[in-house]
Each structure stands twice: as C-alpha cells, then as structure tokens.
Coordinates of C-alpha atoms and ligand atoms in Angstrom, one line a residue:
X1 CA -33.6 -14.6 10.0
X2 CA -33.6 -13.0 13.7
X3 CA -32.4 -15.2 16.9
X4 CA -36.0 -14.4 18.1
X5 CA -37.5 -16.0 14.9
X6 CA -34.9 -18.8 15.0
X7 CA -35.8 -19.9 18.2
X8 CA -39.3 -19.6 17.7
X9 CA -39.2 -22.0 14.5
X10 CA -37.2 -24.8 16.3
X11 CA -39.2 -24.7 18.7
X12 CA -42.2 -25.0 16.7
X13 CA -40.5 -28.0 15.1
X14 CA -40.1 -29.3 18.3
X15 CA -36.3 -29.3 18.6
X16 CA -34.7 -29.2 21.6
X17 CA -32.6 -26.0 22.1
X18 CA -30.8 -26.3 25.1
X19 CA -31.2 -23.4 27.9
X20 CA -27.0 -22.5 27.1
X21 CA -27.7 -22.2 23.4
X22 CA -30.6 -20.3 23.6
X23 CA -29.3 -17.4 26.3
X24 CA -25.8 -17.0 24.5
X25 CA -26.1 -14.0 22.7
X26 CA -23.1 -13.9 19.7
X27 CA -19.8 -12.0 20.9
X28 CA -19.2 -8.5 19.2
X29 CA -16.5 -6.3 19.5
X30 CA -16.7 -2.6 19.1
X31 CA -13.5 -1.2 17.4
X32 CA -14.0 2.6 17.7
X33 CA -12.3 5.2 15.5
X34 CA -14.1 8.5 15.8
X35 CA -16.0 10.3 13.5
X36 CA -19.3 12.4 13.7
X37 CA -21.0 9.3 15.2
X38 CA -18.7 10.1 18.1
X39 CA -18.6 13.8 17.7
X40 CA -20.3 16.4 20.0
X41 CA -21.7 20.3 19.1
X42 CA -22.9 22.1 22.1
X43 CA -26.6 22.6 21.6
X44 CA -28.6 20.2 19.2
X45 CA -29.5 22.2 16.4
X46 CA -26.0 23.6 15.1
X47 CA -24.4 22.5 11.9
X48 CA -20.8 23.2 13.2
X49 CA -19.5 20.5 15.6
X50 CA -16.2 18.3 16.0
X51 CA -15.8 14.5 15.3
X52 CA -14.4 12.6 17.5
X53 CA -15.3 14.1 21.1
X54 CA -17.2 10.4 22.4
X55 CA -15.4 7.4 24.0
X56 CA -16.1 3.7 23.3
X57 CA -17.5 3.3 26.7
X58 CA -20.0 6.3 26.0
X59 CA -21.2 5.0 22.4
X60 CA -21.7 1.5 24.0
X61 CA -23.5 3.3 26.7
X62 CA -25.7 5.3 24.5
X63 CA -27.2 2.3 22.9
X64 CA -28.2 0.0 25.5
X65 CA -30.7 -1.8 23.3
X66 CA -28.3 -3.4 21.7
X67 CA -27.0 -5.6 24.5
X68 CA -30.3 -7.5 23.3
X69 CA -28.3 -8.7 20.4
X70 CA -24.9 -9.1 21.7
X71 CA -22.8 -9.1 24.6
X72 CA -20.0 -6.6 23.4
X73 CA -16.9 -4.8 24.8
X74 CA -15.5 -1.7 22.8
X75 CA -11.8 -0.5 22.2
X76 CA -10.6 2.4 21.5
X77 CA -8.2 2.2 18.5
X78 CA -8.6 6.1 17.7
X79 CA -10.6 9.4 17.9
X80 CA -10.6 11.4 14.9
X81 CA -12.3 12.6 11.9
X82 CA -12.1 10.7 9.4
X83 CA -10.8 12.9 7.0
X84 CA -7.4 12.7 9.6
X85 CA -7.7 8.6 8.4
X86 CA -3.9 7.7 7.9
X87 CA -1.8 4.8 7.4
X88 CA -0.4 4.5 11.1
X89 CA -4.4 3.8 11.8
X90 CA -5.5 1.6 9.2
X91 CA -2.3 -0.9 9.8
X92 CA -3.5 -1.1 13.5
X93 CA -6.8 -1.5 13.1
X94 CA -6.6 -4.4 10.4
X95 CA -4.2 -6.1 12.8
X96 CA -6.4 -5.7 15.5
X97 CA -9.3 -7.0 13.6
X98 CA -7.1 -9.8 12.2
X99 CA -6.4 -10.5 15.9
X100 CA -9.6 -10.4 17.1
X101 CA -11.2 -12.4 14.3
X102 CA -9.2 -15.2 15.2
X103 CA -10.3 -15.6 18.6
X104 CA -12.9 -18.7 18.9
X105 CA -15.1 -16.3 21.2
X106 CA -15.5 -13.6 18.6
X107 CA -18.3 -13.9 16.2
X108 CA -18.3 -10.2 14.7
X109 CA -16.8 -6.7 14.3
X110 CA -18.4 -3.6 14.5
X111 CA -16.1 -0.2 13.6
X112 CA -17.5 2.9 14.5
X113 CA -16.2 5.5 11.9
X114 CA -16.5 8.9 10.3
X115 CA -18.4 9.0 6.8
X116 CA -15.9 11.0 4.8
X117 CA -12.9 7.8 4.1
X118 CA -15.7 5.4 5.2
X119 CA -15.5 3.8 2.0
X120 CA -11.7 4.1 1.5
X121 CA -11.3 1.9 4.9
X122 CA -14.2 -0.5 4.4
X123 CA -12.9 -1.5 1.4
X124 CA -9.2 -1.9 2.7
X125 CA -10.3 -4.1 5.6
X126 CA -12.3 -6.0 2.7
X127 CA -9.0 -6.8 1.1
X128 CA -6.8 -7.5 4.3
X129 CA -8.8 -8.6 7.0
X130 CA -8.8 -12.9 6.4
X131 CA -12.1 -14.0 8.2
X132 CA -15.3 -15.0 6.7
X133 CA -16.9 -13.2 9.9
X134 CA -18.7 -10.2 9.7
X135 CA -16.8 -7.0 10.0
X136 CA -19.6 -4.0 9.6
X137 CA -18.6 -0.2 9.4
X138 CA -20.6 2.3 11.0
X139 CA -21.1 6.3 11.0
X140 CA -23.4 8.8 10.9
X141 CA -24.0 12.2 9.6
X142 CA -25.0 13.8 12.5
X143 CA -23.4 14.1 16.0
X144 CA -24.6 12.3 18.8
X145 CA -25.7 15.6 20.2
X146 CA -28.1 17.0 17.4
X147 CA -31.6 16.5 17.2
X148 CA -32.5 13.0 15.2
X149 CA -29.2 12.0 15.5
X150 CA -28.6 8.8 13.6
X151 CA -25.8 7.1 14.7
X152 CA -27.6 5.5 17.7
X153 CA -29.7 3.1 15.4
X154 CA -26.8 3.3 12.7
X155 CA -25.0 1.8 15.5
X156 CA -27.6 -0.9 17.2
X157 CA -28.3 -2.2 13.3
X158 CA -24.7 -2.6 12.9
X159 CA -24.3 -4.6 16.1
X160 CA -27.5 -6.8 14.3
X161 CA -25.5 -7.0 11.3
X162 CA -22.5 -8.2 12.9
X163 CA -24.1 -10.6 15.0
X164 CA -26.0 -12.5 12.5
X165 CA -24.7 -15.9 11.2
X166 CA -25.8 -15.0 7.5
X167 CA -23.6 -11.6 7.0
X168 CA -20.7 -14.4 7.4
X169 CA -18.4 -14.6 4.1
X170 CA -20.3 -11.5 2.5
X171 CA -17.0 -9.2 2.8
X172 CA -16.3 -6.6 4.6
X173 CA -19.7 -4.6 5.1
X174 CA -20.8 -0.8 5.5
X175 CA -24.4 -0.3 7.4
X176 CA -25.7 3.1 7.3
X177 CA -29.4 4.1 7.0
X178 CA -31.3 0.4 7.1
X179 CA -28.9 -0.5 4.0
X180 CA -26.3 -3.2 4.1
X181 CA -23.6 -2.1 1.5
X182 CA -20.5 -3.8 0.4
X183 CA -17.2 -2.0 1.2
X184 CA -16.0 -2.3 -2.3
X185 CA -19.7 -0.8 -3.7
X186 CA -20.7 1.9 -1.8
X187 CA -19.7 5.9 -1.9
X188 CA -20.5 8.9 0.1
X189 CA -22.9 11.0 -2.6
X190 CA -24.1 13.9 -0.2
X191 CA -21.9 15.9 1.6
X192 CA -25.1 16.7 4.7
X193 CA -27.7 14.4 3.7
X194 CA -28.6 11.4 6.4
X195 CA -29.1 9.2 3.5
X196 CA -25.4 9.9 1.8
X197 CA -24.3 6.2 0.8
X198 CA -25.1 4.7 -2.2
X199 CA -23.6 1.6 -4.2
X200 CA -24.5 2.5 -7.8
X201 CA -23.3 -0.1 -9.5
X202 CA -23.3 -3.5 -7.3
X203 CA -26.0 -2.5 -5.5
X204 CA -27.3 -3.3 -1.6
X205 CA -26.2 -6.7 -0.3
X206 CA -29.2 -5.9 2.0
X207 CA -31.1 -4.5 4.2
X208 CA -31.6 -3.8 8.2
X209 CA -34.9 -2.6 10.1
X210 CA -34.4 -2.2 13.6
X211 CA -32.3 -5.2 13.5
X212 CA -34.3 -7.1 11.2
X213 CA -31.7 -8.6 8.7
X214 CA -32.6 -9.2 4.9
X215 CA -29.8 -10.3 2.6
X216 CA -29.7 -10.3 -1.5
X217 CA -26.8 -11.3 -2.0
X218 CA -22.9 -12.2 -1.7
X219 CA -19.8 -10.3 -2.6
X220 CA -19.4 -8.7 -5.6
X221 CA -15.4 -8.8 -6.2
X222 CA -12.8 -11.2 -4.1
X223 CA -12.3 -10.3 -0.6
X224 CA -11.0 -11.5 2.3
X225 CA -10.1 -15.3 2.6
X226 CA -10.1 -14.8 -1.0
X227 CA -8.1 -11.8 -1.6
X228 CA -4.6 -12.2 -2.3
X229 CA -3.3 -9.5 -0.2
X230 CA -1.8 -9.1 2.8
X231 CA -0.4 -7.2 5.5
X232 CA 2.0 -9.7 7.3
X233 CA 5.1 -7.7 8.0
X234 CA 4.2 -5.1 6.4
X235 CA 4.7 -1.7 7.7
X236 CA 4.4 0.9 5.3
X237 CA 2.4 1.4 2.6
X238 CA 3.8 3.0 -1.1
X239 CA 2.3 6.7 -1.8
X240 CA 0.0 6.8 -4.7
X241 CA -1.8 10.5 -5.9
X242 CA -4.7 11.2 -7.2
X243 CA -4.5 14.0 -9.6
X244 CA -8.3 15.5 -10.7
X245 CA -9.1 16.2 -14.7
X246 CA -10.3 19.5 -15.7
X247 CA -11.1 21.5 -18.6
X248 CA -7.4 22.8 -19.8
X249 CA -5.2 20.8 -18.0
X250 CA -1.6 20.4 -18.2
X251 CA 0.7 17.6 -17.0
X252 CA 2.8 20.1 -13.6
X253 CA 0.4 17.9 -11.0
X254 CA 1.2 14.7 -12.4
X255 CA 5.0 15.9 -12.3
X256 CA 4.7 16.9 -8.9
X257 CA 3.1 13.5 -7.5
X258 CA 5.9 11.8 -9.3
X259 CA 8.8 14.1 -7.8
X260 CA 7.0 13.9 -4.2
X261 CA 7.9 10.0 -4.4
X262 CA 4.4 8.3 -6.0
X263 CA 4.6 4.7 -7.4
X264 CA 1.7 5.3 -8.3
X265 CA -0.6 7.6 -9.9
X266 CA -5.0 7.8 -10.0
X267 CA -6.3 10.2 -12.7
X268 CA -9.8 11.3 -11.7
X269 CA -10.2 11.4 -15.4
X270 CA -13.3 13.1 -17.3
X271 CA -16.0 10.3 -18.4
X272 CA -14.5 7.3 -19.2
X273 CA -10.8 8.1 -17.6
X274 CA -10.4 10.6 -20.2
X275 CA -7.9 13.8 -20.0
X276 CA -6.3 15.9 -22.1
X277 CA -3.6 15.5 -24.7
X278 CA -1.1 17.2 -22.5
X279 CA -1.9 15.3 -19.3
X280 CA -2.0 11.7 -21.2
X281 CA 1.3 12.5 -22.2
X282 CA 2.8 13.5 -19.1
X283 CA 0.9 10.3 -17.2
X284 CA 2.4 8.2 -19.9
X285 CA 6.1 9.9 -19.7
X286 CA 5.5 9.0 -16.3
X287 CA 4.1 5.1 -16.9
X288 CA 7.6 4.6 -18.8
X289 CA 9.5 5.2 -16.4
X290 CA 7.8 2.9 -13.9
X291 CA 5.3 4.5 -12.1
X292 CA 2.1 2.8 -12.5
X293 CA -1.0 5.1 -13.9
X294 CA -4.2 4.1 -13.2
X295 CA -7.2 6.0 -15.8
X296 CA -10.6 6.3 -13.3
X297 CA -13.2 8.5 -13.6
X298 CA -14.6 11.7 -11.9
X299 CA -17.9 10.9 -13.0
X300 CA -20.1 9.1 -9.6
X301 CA -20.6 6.2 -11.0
X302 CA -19.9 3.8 -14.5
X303 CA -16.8 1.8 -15.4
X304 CA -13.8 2.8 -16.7
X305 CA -12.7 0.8 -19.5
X306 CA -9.2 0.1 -21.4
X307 CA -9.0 1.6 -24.9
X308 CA -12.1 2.8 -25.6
X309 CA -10.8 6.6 -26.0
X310 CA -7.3 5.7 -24.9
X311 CA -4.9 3.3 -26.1
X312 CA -3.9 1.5 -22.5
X313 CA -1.5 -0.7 -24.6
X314 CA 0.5 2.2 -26.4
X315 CA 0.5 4.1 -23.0
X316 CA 1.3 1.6 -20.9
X317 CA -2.0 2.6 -18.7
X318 CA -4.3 0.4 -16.3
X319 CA -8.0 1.0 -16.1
X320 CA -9.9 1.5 -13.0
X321 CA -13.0 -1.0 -14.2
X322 CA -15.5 0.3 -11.8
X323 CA -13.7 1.2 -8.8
X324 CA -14.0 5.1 -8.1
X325 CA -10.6 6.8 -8.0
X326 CA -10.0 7.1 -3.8
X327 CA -10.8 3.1 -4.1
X328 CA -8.6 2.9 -7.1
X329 CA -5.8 4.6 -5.0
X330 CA -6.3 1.7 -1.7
X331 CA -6.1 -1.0 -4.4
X332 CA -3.4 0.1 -6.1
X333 CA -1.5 0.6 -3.1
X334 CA -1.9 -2.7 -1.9
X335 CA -1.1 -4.2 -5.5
X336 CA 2.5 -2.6 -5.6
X337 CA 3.7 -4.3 -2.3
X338 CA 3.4 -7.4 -4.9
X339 CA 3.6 -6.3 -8.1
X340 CA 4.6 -3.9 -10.7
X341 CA 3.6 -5.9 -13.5
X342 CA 0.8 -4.2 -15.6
X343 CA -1.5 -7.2 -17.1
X344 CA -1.3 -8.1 -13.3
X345 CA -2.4 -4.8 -11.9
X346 CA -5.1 -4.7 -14.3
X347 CA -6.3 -8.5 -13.7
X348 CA -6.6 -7.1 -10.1
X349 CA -8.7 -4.2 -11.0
X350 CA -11.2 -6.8 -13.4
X351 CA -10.8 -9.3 -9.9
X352 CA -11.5 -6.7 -6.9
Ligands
LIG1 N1 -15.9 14.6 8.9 C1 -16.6 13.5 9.6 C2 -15.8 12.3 9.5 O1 -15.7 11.7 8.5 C3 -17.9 13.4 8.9 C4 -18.8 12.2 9.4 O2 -18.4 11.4 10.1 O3 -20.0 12.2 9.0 O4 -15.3 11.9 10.5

C-alpha cells in the first residue's frame, strides 16, 4: 500500500495522524557502485559506452522525483562495471550496509549496480547483511545517456521499494523493470534486452509501477537474520572456480583450478550437473583430497539434484539444488569459512 493511500485510509477512518508523522518521509540511503546505470556514451543512440562514468550526487540528481518518497543521501562505495565486481568491494559494501542498517534513522537501502554480477552481489548481501530492512539492487541496461534510458525509473521504483514498510524481512531484493525479484531467484537471461532478469524458478516476490508497490510473497530460502553466515572479522574470502561442461571434455581445467589454490570447485555441468567420464573422475580425484565439488547446471534454469545420473555418495559430490553455478560459487564460498563437512554443505545448498 502507498504512504499516499495510507494516509488517505486513516484519515477516512478518522484517525488522527499527527502533522510529524505524516511529513516524514522514510530515510534511504543510496550506496552507489557503478555500472551502466551510471555509465555515459557520447551521443544517445550508440551501443558502445563505459560503466561507471556518473557520481552518486548526479544519479540522486537525475531523479528528483524521488525525493517524493524519501529523503535520501548517496555514497559512493565504487565506480565500476560490474563485471570488475571483486572481493575488496563486496566486504565493504556489506559492512557499510551492515553499518548503516543499524542506525535507528535508516529505514532502507538502495544499491545502484551494473547488471552483469547483479545477481552474484544481491544474493551475497542476502546471506550477510543482518537486517530485516529493505536492501533493493538496482541497474539498468542502458546508460543514462541513451535514448529511453531506464535506469532513472529503475532507480525512483527502487527508492519506492526500499522505502516501503512491507518489503521489510523479504531478503535482500533486486528491482529492475516494474519486477521485485529475490536476490537468490533472479538471473540476467539477455545479454542487451531492457527486460533481461528473470527468476525462473521462485518467481517475482512482486511488482512496482511508478512506485506503486504490490507484493506476493516472502523469501524463498533463509536470508539475513536467518542466515547463518557472517562476515565479522572476516577478511578474505576462499577461491572457488567454476569450470564449464562441454561436449569432449577432459579433467586439465579442473586440475588447473585446484593447482591455482581453489577449495572449492562449480561444475557448470550439462543438464542435471552432468559431465563426462573423464571430468567426473578428475572432480572426484579432486573431492578426495578435500576440495569441495559442487555438480550445477549450465542449463538457465531447473534443479540439480544428488544421484540421479551421478552417485554424489560414491564421489563425494554436493549438488547445487537450484542455485545456478555463479550463485553456487558465492554460497559455497561463504560455506567454507565454516565448514568443510559435506552433508553440511549440501544441507546449505537444500536451506539457501
Ligand atoms: N557491464 C555493465 C555492468 O555490469 C552492464 C550493465 O550494467 O548493464 O556494469
């Protein structure tokens, strides 16, 4: 339900709503990262242009309609393309979230970010950051310079989202497009279409028109104040790879992500976490001697599940469920600062 309508019905009611409540508009804060919702070309009409060229002061700027919903102040946490996303970047911004989320005066986040690891961070933040308030991602496929860009009202229904009472203790929350995704449900299907972000298995947790919020639905997997990880002294995160199936393929990547240092090792596997003979056996050679191997899938969307084709047992192999393998990789990355156990591993893959 909007403020406007909110007001409207108590007043209808006849409750009194003092003059203070009714002018205080909910505090957001605008963590900005870069992206193409920051980036510039120089005429409107080019494909080529570069992410990351616009300020926090000069997104805020560009949608002034928003201060309708919020009062907000920006920060500038980084400027890059979000294929340059890194771990020095994500550790500050879910501190600064975790900070920020803690203040009394703070009702929501927005982040401003590129599409490309959109869904890598989003559903990071939905496993670190421990608030119930709402923490909305935001990009856009077009630069703010190009004709029909859409970040501006990608941006202004994100500031809705994040302002409104009932996105609280929905997780961690992507809105691009009118949609209201969860982190841990959506992925970037279309490398230049506008509408690129789909969650094809959990679905929309709702919608956004110009502000007006509509919501399905809660969570679908723990999160936040319910997620058992956590990033209190931590300052490094453990390398896992993702290694790609293909026709003919032999076990030298999975090797080579082991000798660079991995703990841990994604298979992009064929269908349902498939691969061939010689790949399973070098993943496996691999799981034995304690890195942990995690079967997803290549294909867009469907679960992975354990022994259907392969026998996770025998193998000592963990099964995605349904997270895609560049979410597999955040999860599993968070899972080994605790554990190393497998049953637990895969109890977190079932859980998250
Ligand atoms: N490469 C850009 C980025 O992810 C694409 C975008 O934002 O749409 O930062």
């Amino acid at each position: 339900m909007t403020r406007a309508l909110r007001l409207s019905l108590a007043l209808a009611a006849g409750l009194a709503v003092p003059a203070s409540a009714a002018d205080k508009l909910p505090s957001v804060v605008v963590l900005a990262t870069g992206g193409t919702i920051a980036g510039a070309a120089s005429t409107d009409v080019q494909a080529g242009y570069t992410s990351g060229q616009v300020g926090v002061d000069q997104l805020l700027a560009a949608v002034p309609q928003a201060k309708k919903l919020a009062s907000m102040r920006g920060e500038q946490i980084s400027n890059i393309g979000s294929q340059d996303m890194n771990d020095e970047v994500w550790l500050k911004l879910a501190k600064r979230i975790n900070e920020l989320v803690a203040m009394p005066d703070v009702d929501g986040i927005v982040i401003t970010h590129g599409t490309d690891t959109i869904e890598e961070t989003g559903y990071f933040l939905n496993l670190v950051v421990k608030s119930r308030k709402p923490v909305v991602l935001t990009a856009a496929m077009r630069p703010s310079t190009a004709l029909s860009a859409d970040g501006p009202l990608n941006f202004f229904n994100a500031v809705a989202v994040a302002a409104n009472k009932d996105a609280a203790g929905r997780g961690v929350l992507v809105v691009v497009n009118d949609w209201i995704h969860g982190a841990s449900s959506l992925t970037k299907a279309s490398t230049t279409a506008v509408q690129t972000f789909l969650s094809p298995l959990r679905g929309l947790v709702g919608t956004v028109a110009y502000g007006e919020c509509e919501f399905y639905r809660g969570p679908v997997g723990k999160n936040t104040v319910d997620s058992e990880f956590s990033l209190e002294g931590v300052t490094a995160l453990p390398r896992v790879d993702i290694v790609m199936a293909h026709e003919n393929m032999d076990g030298v990547l999975i090797a080579a992500a082991a000798a660079a240092g991995a703990k841990g090792i994604v298979i992009a596997g064929v269908g349902n976490g498939n691969m061939t003979k010689p790949a399973l056996d070098a993943l496996a050679a691999q799981a034995k001697k304690g890195i942990v191997c995690v079967r997803s899938s290549r294909v867009a969307t469907g679960r992975v599940g354990r022994k259907v084709e392969v026998d996770d047992d025998a193998l000592g192999l963990v099964a995605s469920d349904d997270l895609n393998p560049q979410k597999a990789r955040v999860l599993l990355r968070l899972a080994l600062l605790k554990t190393r156990s497998l049953s637990d591993i895969q109890r977190l893959f079932v859980e998250y």
